[in-house]
Coordinates of C-alpha atoms and ligand atoms in Angstrom, one line a residue:
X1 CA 11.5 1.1 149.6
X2 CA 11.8 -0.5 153.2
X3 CA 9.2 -3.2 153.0
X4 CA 7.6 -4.5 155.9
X5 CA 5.8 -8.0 156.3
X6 CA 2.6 -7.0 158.3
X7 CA -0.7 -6.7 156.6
X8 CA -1.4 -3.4 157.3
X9 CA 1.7 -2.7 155.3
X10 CA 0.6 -4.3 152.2
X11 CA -2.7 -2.5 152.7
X12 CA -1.2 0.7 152.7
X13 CA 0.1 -0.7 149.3
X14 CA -2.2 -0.9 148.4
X15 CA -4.1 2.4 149.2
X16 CA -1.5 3.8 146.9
X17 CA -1.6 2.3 143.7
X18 CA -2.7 3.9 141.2
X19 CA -3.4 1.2 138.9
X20 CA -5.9 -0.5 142.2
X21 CA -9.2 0.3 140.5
X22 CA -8.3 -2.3 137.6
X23 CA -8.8 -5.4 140.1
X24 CA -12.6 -4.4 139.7
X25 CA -12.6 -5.4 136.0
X26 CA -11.7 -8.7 136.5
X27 CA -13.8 -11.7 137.6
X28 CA -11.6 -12.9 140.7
X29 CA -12.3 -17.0 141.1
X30 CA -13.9 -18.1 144.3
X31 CA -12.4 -20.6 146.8
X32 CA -13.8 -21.3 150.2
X33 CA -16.3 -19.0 149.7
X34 CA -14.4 -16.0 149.4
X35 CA -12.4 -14.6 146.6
X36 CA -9.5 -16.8 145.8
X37 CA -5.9 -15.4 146.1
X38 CA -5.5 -15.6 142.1
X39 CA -1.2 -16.0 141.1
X40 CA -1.8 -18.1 137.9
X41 CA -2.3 -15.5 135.5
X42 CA 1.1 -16.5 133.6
X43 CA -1.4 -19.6 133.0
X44 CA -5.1 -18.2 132.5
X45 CA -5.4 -14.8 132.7
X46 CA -8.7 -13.9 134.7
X47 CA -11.9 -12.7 132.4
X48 CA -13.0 -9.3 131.8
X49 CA -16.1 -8.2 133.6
X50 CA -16.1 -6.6 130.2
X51 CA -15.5 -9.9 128.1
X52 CA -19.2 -11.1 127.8
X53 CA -20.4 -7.6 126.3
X54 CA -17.7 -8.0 123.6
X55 CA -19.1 -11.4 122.6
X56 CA -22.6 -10.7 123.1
X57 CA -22.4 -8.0 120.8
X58 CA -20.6 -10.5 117.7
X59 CA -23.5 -13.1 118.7
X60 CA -26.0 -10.5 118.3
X61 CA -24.6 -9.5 114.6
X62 CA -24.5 -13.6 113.8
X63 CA -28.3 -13.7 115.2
X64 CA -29.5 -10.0 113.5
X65 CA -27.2 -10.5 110.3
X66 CA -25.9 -13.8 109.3
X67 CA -23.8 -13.8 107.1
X68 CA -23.5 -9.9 106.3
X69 CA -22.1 -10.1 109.6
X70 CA -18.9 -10.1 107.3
X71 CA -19.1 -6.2 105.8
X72 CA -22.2 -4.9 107.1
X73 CA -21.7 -4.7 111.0
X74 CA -19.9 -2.3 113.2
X75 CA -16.9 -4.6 113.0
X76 CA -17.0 -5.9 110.2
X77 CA -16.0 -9.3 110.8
X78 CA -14.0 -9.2 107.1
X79 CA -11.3 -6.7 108.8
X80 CA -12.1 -8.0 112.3
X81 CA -8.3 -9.3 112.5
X82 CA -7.7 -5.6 112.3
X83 CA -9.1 -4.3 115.3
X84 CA -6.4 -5.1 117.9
X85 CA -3.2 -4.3 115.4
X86 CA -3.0 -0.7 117.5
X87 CA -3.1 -2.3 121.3
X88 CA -0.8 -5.4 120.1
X89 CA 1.7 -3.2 118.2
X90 CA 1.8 -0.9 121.6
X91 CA 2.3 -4.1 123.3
X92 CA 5.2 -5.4 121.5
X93 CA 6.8 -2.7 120.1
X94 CA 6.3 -2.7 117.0
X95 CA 3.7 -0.8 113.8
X96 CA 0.4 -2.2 112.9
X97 CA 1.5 -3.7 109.8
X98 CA 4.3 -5.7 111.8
X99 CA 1.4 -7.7 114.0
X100 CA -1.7 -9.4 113.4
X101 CA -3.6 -11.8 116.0
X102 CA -4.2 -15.4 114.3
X103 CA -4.7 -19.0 115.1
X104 CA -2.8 -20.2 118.3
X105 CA 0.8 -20.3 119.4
X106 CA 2.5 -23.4 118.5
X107 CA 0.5 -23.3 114.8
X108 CA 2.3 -20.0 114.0
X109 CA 5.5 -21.3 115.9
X110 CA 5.9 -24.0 112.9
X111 CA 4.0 -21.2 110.2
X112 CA 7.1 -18.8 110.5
X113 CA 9.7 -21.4 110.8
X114 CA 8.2 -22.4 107.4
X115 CA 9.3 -18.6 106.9
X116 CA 12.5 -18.1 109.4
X117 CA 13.8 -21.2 109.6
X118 CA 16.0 -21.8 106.3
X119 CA 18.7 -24.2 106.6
X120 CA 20.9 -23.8 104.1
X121 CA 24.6 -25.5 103.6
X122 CA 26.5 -25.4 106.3
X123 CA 24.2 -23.5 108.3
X124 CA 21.8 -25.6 109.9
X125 CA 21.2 -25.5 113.2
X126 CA 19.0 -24.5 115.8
X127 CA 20.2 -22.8 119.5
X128 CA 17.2 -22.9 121.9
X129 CA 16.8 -23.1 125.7
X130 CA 17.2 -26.3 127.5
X131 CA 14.0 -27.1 129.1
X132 CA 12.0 -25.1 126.7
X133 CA 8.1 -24.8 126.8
X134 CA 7.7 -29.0 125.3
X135 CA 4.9 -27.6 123.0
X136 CA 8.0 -25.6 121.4
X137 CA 10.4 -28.5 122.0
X138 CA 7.9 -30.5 119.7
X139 CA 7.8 -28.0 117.0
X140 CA 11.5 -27.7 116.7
X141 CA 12.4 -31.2 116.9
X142 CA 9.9 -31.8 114.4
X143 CA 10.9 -29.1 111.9
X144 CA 14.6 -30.2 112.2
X145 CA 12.8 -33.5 111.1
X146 CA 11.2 -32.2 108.4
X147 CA 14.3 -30.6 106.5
X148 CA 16.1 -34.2 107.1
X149 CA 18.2 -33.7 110.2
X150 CA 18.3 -35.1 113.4
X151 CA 17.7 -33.0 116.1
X152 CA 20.5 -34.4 118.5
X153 CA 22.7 -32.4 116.0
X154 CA 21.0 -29.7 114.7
X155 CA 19.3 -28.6 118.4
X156 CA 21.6 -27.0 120.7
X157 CA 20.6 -26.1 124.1
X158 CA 21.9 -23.5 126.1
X159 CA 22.1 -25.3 129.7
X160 CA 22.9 -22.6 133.2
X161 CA 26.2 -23.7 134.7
X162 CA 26.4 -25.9 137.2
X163 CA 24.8 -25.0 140.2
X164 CA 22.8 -22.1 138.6
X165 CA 19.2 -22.0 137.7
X166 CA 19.2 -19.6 135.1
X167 CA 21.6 -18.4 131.8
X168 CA 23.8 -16.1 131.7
X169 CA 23.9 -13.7 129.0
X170 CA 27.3 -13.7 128.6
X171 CA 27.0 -17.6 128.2
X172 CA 24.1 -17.3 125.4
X173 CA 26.0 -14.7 123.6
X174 CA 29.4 -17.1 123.8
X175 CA 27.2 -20.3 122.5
X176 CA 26.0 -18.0 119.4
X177 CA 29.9 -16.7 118.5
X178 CA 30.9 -20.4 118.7
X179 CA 28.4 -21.4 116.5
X180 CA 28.4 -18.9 114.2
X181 CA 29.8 -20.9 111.0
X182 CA 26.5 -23.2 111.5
X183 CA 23.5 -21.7 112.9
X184 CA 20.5 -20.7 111.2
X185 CA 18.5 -19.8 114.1
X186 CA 18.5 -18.6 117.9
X187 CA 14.7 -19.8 119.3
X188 CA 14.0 -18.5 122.4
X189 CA 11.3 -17.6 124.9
X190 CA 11.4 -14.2 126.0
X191 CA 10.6 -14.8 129.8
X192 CA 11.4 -18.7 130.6
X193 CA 8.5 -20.2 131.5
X194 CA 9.9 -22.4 133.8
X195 CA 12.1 -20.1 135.6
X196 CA 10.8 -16.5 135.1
X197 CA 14.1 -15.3 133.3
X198 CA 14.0 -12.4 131.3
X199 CA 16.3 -12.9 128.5
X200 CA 18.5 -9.9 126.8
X201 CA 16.1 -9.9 124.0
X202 CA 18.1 -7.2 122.1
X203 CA 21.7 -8.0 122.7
X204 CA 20.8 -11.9 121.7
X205 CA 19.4 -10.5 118.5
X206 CA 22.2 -8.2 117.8
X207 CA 24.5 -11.0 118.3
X208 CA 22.3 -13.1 116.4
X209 CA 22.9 -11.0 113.3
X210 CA 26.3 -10.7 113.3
X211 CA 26.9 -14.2 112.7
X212 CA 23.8 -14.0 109.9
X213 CA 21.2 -16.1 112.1
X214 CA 18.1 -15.2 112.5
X215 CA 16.1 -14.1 115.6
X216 CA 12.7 -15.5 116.8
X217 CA 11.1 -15.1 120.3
X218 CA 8.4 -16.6 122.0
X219 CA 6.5 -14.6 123.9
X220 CA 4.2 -16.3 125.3
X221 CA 4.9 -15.1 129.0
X222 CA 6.2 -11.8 128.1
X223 CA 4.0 -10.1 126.2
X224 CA 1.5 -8.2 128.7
X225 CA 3.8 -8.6 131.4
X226 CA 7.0 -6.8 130.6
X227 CA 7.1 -3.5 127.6
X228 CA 8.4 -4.8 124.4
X229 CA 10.7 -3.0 121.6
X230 CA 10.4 -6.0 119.1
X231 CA 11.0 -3.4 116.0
X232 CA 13.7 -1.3 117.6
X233 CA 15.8 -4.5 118.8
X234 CA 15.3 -5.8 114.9
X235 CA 13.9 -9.0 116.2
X236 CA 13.6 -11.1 112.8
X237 CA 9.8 -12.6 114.0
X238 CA 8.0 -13.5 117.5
X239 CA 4.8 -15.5 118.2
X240 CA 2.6 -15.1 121.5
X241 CA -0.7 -16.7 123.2
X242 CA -3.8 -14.6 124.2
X243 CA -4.7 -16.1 127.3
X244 CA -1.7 -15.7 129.9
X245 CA -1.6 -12.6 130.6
X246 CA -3.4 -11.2 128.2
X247 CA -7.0 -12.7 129.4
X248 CA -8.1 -13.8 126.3
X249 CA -9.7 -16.9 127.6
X250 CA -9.0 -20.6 127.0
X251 CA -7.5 -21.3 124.0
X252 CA -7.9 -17.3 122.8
X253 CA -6.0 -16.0 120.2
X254 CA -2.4 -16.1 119.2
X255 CA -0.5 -13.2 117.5
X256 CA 2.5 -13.1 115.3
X257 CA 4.9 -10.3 114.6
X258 CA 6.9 -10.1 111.1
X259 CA 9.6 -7.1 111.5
X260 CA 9.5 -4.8 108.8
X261 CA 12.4 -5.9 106.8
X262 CA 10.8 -9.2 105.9
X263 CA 7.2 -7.5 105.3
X264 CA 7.8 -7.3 101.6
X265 CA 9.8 -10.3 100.9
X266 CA 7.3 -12.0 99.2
X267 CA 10.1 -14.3 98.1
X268 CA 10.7 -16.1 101.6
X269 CA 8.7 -19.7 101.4
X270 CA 5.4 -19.7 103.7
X271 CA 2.6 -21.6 103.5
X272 CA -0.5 -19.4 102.6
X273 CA -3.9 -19.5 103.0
X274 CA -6.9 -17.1 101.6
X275 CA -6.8 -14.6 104.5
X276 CA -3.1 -13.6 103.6
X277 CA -3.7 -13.2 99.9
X278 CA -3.9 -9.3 98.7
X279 CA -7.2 -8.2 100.2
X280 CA -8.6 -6.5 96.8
X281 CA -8.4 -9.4 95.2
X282 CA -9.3 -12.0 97.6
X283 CA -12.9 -12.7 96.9
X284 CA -12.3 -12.7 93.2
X285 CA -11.5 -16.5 93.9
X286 CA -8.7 -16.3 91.4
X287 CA -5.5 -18.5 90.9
X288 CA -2.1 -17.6 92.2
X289 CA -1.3 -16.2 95.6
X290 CA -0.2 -12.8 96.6
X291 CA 0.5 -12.3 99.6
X292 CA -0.2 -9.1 101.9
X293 CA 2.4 -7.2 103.1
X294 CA 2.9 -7.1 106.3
X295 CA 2.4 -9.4 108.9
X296 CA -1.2 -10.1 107.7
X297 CA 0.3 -12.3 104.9
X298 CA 0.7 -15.0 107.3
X299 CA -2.9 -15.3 108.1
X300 CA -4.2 -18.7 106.8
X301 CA -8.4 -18.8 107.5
X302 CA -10.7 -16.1 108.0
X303 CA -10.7 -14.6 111.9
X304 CA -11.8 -16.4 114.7
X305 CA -14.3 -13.3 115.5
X306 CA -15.6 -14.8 119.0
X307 CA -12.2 -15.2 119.8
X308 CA -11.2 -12.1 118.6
X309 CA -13.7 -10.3 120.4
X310 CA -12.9 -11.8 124.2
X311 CA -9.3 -11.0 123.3
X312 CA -10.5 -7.6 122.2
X313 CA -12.2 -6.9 125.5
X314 CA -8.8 -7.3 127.9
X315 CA -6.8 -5.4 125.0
X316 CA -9.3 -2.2 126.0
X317 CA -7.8 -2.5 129.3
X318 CA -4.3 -2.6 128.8
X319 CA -4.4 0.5 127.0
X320 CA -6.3 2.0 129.5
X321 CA -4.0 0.8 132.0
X322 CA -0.5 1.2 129.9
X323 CA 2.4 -1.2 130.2
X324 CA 4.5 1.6 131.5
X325 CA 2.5 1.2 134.7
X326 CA 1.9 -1.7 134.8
X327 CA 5.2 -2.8 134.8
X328 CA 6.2 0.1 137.6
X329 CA 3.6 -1.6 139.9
X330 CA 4.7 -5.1 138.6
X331 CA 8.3 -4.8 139.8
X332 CA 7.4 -2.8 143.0
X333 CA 4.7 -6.2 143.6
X334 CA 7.2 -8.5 142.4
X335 CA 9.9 -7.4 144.6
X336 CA 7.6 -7.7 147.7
X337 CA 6.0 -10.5 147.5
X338 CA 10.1 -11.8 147.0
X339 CA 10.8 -9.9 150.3
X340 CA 7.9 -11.7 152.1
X341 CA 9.3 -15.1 151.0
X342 CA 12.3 -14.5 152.3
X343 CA 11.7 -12.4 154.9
X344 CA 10.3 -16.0 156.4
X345 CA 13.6 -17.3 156.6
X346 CA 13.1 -20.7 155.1
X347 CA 16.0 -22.8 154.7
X348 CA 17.9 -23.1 151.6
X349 CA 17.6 -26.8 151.7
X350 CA 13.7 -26.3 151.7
X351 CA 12.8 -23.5 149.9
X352 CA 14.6 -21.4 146.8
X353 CA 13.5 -18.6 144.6
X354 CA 14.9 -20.1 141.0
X355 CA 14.1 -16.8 139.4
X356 CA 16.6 -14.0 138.8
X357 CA 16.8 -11.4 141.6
X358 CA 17.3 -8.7 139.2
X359 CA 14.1 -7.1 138.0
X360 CA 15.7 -6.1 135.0
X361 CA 16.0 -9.8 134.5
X362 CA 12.2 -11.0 135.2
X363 CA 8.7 -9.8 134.7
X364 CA 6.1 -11.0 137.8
X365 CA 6.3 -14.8 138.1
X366 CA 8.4 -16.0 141.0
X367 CA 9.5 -20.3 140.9
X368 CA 10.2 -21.1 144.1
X369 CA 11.9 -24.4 144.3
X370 CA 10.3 -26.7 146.6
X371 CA 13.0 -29.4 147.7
X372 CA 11.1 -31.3 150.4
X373 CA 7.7 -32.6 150.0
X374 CA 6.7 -29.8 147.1
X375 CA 3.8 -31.4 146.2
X376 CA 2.2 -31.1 149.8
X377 CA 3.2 -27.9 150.2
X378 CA 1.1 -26.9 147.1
X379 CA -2.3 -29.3 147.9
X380 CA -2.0 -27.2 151.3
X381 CA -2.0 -23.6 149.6
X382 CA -4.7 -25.1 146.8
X383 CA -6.9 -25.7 150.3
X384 CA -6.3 -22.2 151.6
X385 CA -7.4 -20.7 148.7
X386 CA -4.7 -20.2 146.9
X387 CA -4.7 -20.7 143.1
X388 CA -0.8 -21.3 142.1
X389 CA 0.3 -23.6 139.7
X390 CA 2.4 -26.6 139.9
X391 CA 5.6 -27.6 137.6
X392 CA 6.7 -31.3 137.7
X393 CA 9.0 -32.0 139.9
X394 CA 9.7 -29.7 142.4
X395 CA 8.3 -25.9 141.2
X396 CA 5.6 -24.0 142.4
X397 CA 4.8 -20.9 140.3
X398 CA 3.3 -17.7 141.1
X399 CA 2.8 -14.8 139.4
X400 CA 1.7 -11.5 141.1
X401 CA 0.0 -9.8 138.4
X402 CA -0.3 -5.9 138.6
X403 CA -3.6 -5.4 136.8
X404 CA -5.7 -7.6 139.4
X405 CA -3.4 -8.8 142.2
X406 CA -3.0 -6.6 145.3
X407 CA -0.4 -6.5 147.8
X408 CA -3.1 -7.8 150.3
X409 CA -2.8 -11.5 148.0
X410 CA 0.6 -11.6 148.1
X411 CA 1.0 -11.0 151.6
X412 CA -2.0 -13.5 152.6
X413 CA 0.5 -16.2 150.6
X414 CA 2.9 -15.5 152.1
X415 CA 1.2 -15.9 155.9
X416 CA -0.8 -19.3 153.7
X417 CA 3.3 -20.8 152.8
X418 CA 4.2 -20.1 156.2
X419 CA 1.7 -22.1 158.0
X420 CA 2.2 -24.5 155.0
X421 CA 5.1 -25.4 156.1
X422 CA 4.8 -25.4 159.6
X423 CA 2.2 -28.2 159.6
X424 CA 4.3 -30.2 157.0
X425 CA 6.4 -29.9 159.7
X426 CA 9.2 -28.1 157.2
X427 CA 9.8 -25.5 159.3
X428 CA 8.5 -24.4 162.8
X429 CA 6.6 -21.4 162.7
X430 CA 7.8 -19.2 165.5
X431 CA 11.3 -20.2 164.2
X432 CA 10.8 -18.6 161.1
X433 CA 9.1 -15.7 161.8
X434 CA 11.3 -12.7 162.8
X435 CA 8.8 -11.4 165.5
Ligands
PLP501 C1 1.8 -21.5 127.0 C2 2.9 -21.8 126.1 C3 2.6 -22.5 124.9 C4 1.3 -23.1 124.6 O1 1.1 -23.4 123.3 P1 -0.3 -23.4 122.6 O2 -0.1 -23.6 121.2 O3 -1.0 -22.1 122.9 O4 -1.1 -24.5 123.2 C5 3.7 -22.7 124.0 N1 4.9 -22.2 124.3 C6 5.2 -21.5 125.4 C7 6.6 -21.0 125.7 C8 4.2 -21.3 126.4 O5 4.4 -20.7 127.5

């Protein structure tokens, strides 16, 4: 498509989509008295209009039932963890008995490395992203820790090449081969937080296997935000967050998914809890666990219902709404609001997109490297309205996303980051326009 920077060009966008009527069932956060233009969902994901009738309806059990809340509702808050296997396993790619929402991310990031993680002999270490989420830094370093090596050795980090902002696949693949006689596990995200990449998901895995690693991903900003095929690329285990793009709220629920090969390997080591144990026999109170197979035998306590129920309510609406779609308008979106930037002609010394150009090889978010005065340039689009989000030292983020964002926001930051600029005094205005 020819894409035009004019507003009545995104409008007509927006006219089109198909997908526009979803905006409506989103709060959209206020900012100088109008709504805000909203590009941190790869941070919070906006609430539901819907979200408050999901948890008014769990309160009202609470306050009508008590505690037969647990078998006697229309939920029954026993099997509650249950309800969203059908949307999550659509999400990721993967059967109903290979996911289960749980507890948050970096809590099942160390539960199935408890699992996945297995140093044994010779094969010990650990190949991971340099500049990885810290929270999953953390976990790794402190796992390596815990089996009584340091992580200088046993953490390798796969670093772009200089100059470059992102890895190449042929690079990641190249770092597993070499490694092969020692590594017990490639640890990835599955879209870079910091950058946007997309990684090859099912060529790393494949790769992964040959040299008999295992595969984990975290998905923390890809799932809801590009389709998944987690069971058909053999992924060995992957661990997300609720409340990115999923809208689950602050804090909302994690997921987990097991792949089928390991579902009935009750022999791998985990650490259990009551809510993984066989479900016949888990109010018997007896000694000796058995797990469930399945995914669900990773579950420690008894569901987080409330949070359940809020993640519940934006899971509705990505059925409704279907990835497939949702990732059409994404990358149309995406690639716009990339034309806009650079249709403003900002210097390279100034301004870079850090995020692959290939769609194939991102989902929405866009990190535009700000190399002078970054900071400034973002407190200026914070007071236009515009709700971004800042990465120390020098990144702004933004993240178009296609089930509330229009091509209207996207083109109004674009005209905010132009003017932005101009009275920083970055750029002059008519010099970067094209008109
Ligand atoms: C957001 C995010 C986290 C956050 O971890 P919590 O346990 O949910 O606080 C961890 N890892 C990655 C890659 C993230 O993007």
């Amino acid at each position: 498509m020819n894409f035009k920077r004019s507003k009545n060009f995104a409008e007509a966008l927006d006219l089109e989509d198909p997908l526009k009527s979803f905006r409506k069932k989103f709060h959209i956060p206020k900012a100088n008295g109008k709504d805000a233009i909203y590009l941190c969902g790869n941070s919070l994901g906006l609430q539901p209009k819907s979200t408050k009738d999901y948890l008014d309806a769990e309160l009202k059990v609470w306050a009508d039932m008590g505690v037969e809340g647990h078998f006697k509702s229309p939920n029954p808050w026993f099997s509650y963890h249950k309800r969203s296997k059908k949307i999550l396993s659509e999400l990721v790619g993967g059967s109903v008995d290979e996911v289960v929402a749980m507890n948050s991310l970096t809590t099942n990031l160390h539960l199935l490395m408890v699992s996945f993680y297995r140093p044994n002999g010779e094969k010990f270490k650990i190949i991971t992203e340099q500049g990885a989420f810290p929270s999953d830094q953390y976990a790794l370093e402190s796992q390596v820790r815990f089996h009584g090596f340091d992580p200088s050795e046993a953490i390798i980090e796969l670093v772009p090449r200089a100059g470059e902002h992102f890895l190449r696949t042929e690079d990641i693949l190249k770092t597993i081969e070499k490694n092969a006689h020692d590594l017990a596990l490639v640890m990835l995200g599955g879209v870079q937080y910091y950058t946007g990449q997309l990684f090859d998901i099912e060529g790393i895995t494949k790769k992964t296997h040959e040299v008999a690693a295992v595969a984990g991903f975290d998905l923390a900003h890809a799932i809801g935000n590009i389709p998944l095929e987690l069971h058909a690329w053999q992924v060995d285990f992957a661990m997300w967050c609720g409340y990115k793009y999923l809208n689950s709220g602050p804090g909302g629920s994690s997921g987990i998914f097991v792949h089928e090969h390991h579902a009935k390997n009750f022999g791998l080591p985990r650490f259990a809890g009551w809510w993984g144990h066989s479900e016949k026999e888990r109010f018997l109170m007896k000694k000796g666990f058995i797990p469930v197979k399945g995914a669900d035998g990773w579950q420690l306590s008894n569901a987080n219902v409330l949070s359940l129920a809020a993640h519940q309510a934006s899971l509705e609406i990505f059925h409704e709404a279907s990835m497939e779609s949702l990732r059409k308008k994404s990358i149309l979106l995406t690639n716009y609001t990339e034309f806009l930037i650079n249709d403003l002609g900002i210097p390279n010394d100034i301004l870079e997109i850090i995020t692959p150009q290939n769609p194939e090889e991102r989902g929405c978010q866009l990190s535009l490297l700000i190399k002078k005065k970054g900071i400034e340039v973002f407190e200026m689009l914070t007071k236009k309205g515009i709700i971004a989000d800042w990465r120390e030292p020098d990144v702004i983020r933004i993240a178009p996303v296609p089930l509330y964002n229009s091509f209207l926001d996207v083109y109004e930051f674009s005209e905010s980051l132009e003017t932005a600029l101009d009275s920083l005094k970055l750029v002059k205005k008519g010099k970067i326009s094209n008109y």
